[in-house]
Amino acid sequence: MSYVGQSARAAAASGDANSPAPAHAGLRDVVAAYVGLTKPRVIELLLLTTVPVMFAAEGGVPALGLVVATVVGGALSAGSASALNCVWDRDIDEQMRRTRRRALPRHIVSPVAATIFGVVLGVLATVILLVWVNALSAGLALAAEAFYLVVYTIWLKRRTTQNIVWGGLAGCFPALIGWTAVTGELAWPPVVLFAVVFFWTPPHTWALALRYRDDYAGVDVPMLPVVAPPAVVGRQIVLYTWATVATSFLLWPVAGTGLVYIVAATLLGAVFIAEAHRLWAKSRQTENPALMDPMRLFHVSNLYLALLFVAVAVDPLLG
């Protein structure tokens, strides 16, 4: 039995959870629906961990054409994985408040059309990366997409509280892709950044899941906040946050980063850790998500990762 319980499950599955099909969807609505299938905000985050690594790999400003090809190929690959994820999860998306306004629950796009759309995006991504970047980057992008769809979406998401821990590996690949796009080979610096994103993903996602734990409980997705008390979730968030910050400092010895990165990693890490401890303290005082305000940590985690990778890009430019 989930921690939240049967009442949340019933509430999430009742009422207006199933959005009716729109009477008429114009061209603008259809285009917006297809764009929504790619989850643009996720793409933004993935590209934010790709381009700065290209600067680090180049030791300066990489060739514009290479950046464009990597960004376009990476965006199409991520969009493909997201669209196919939406097809697989359309049954639970209809019941969750956070997702029921997506294209498939609203019946603006059919599952067949969304599947074709996702496959076409994946093929285009692979071709672009293979032709204008290199085979290694194309292979890594394809591996990330397959991992996200098969390991996370199909296998882990609905079966274990470890879903986002190991399934989140797919979101770590852009660090490797950005580096290999420039150098054509793997090295320790992108592996360290890969690990940073790996440890960062659970506290980031569990904060969001705390906010929407009734949604996940209602569709039997065993996110950690669904099956464990908030205090346990808070403690796990703190542990992974410390691991994230500690790992970020490994970039200095393996990549010879300068003062800009060290200062940024220190200051950003201190803020991230402080917010994680704040949430843990709140979770020991109340089980009400509104009083815990987990979205505060969610937004701080976004800012942490964004600015840390900006520092990765700026550091070599400042010598």
Coordinates of C-alpha atoms in Angstrom, one line a residue, residues 115-246:
T115 CA 4.3 7.5 -32.4
I116 CA 5.1 8.3 -36.0
F117 CA 6.1 11.8 -34.9
G118 CA 8.5 10.5 -32.3
V119 CA 10.1 8.0 -34.6
V120 CA 10.6 10.5 -37.3
L121 CA 12.3 12.9 -34.8
G122 CA 14.6 10.1 -33.7
V123 CA 15.6 9.2 -37.2
L124 CA 16.3 12.9 -38.1
A125 CA 18.3 13.3 -34.9
T126 CA 20.5 10.3 -35.6
V127 CA 21.1 11.3 -39.2
I128 CA 22.0 14.9 -38.2
L129 CA 24.4 13.8 -35.5
L130 CA 25.9 11.1 -37.7
V131 CA 26.5 13.3 -40.7
W132 CA 27.4 16.7 -39.2
V133 CA 28.8 15.7 -35.8
N134 CA 30.2 12.2 -35.4
A135 CA 29.2 8.5 -35.0
L136 CA 30.1 8.4 -31.3
S137 CA 27.8 11.3 -30.4
A138 CA 25.0 9.9 -32.6
G139 CA 25.4 6.5 -30.8
L140 CA 25.3 8.1 -27.4
A141 CA 22.2 10.1 -28.3
L142 CA 20.5 6.9 -29.5
A143 CA 21.5 5.0 -26.4
A144 CA 20.1 7.8 -24.2
E145 CA 16.8 7.7 -26.0
A146 CA 16.5 3.9 -25.8
F147 CA 17.4 4.0 -22.1
Y148 CA 14.8 6.6 -21.4
L149 CA 12.1 4.7 -23.2
V150 CA 12.9 1.1 -22.3
V151 CA 14.6 1.2 -19.0
Y152 CA 12.9 4.2 -17.4
T153 CA 9.5 4.5 -19.0
I154 CA 8.6 0.9 -19.7
W155 CA 10.6 -1.0 -17.1
L156 CA 11.3 1.1 -13.9
K157 CA 8.7 3.9 -13.7
R158 CA 5.7 1.9 -12.6
R159 CA 7.6 -0.8 -10.7
T160 CA 10.1 0.6 -8.2
T161 CA 11.0 3.7 -6.0
Q162 CA 14.4 3.5 -7.8
N163 CA 12.7 4.6 -11.0
I164 CA 14.1 8.1 -11.2
V165 CA 17.5 7.1 -9.6
W166 CA 18.5 4.7 -12.4
G167 CA 16.1 5.9 -15.0
G168 CA 17.6 9.4 -14.6
L169 CA 20.8 8.1 -16.3
A170 CA 19.3 9.0 -19.6
G171 CA 19.4 12.7 -18.7
C172 CA 23.1 12.4 -18.0
F173 CA 24.1 11.6 -21.5
P174 CA 24.1 15.2 -22.9
A175 CA 27.3 15.9 -20.9
L176 CA 29.0 13.0 -22.8
I177 CA 27.5 14.0 -26.1
G178 CA 28.7 17.6 -25.8
W179 CA 32.2 16.5 -25.1
T180 CA 32.4 13.8 -27.8
A181 CA 30.9 16.2 -30.4
V182 CA 34.1 18.3 -30.0
T183 CA 36.8 15.8 -29.3
G184 CA 35.4 12.6 -30.8
E185 CA 36.3 10.6 -27.7
L186 CA 35.3 10.2 -24.1
A187 CA 37.4 11.5 -21.1
W188 CA 37.1 12.0 -17.4
P189 CA 35.7 15.5 -17.3
P190 CA 32.4 14.6 -19.0
V191 CA 32.2 11.5 -16.9
V192 CA 32.4 13.7 -13.8
L193 CA 29.6 16.0 -15.2
F194 CA 27.6 12.9 -16.1
A195 CA 27.9 11.9 -12.4
V196 CA 26.9 15.4 -11.2
V197 CA 23.6 15.2 -13.2
F198 CA 23.1 11.6 -12.0
F199 CA 23.2 12.6 -8.3
W200 CA 21.3 15.8 -9.0
T201 CA 18.3 14.1 -10.6
P202 CA 16.7 12.4 -7.5
P203 CA 16.5 15.5 -5.3
H204 CA 15.2 17.6 -8.2
T205 CA 12.6 15.0 -9.1
W206 CA 11.6 14.0 -5.6
A207 CA 10.9 17.6 -4.8
L208 CA 8.4 17.8 -7.6
A209 CA 7.0 14.4 -6.6
L210 CA 6.4 15.7 -3.1
R211 CA 4.3 18.4 -4.6
Y212 CA 2.3 16.0 -6.8
R213 CA 2.5 12.8 -4.6
D214 CA -1.3 12.4 -4.7
D215 CA -1.2 12.3 -8.5
Y216 CA 1.5 9.6 -8.5
A217 CA -0.4 7.7 -5.8
G218 CA -3.6 7.9 -7.8
V219 CA -2.0 6.1 -10.8
D220 CA 0.1 3.7 -8.7
V221 CA 3.5 5.1 -9.8
P222 CA 5.7 4.3 -6.8
M223 CA 7.7 7.5 -6.6
L224 CA 9.6 7.7 -3.3
P225 CA 7.3 10.3 -1.8
V226 CA 4.3 8.0 -2.5
V227 CA 5.6 5.0 -0.6
A228 CA 7.7 6.7 2.2
P229 CA 7.0 9.4 4.8
P230 CA 8.1 12.9 3.9
A231 CA 10.9 12.8 6.5
V232 CA 12.5 9.8 4.8
V233 CA 12.2 11.6 1.4
G234 CA 13.8 14.7 2.9
R235 CA 16.7 12.7 4.3
Q236 CA 17.3 11.0 0.9
I237 CA 17.2 14.4 -0.8
V238 CA 19.8 15.7 1.6
L239 CA 22.1 12.8 0.9
Y240 CA 21.9 13.0 -2.8
T241 CA 22.3 16.8 -2.7
W242 CA 25.6 16.4 -0.7
A243 CA 26.7 13.8 -3.3
T244 CA 25.9 16.2 -6.1
V245 CA 28.0 19.0 -4.7
A246 CA 30.9 16.7 -3.6

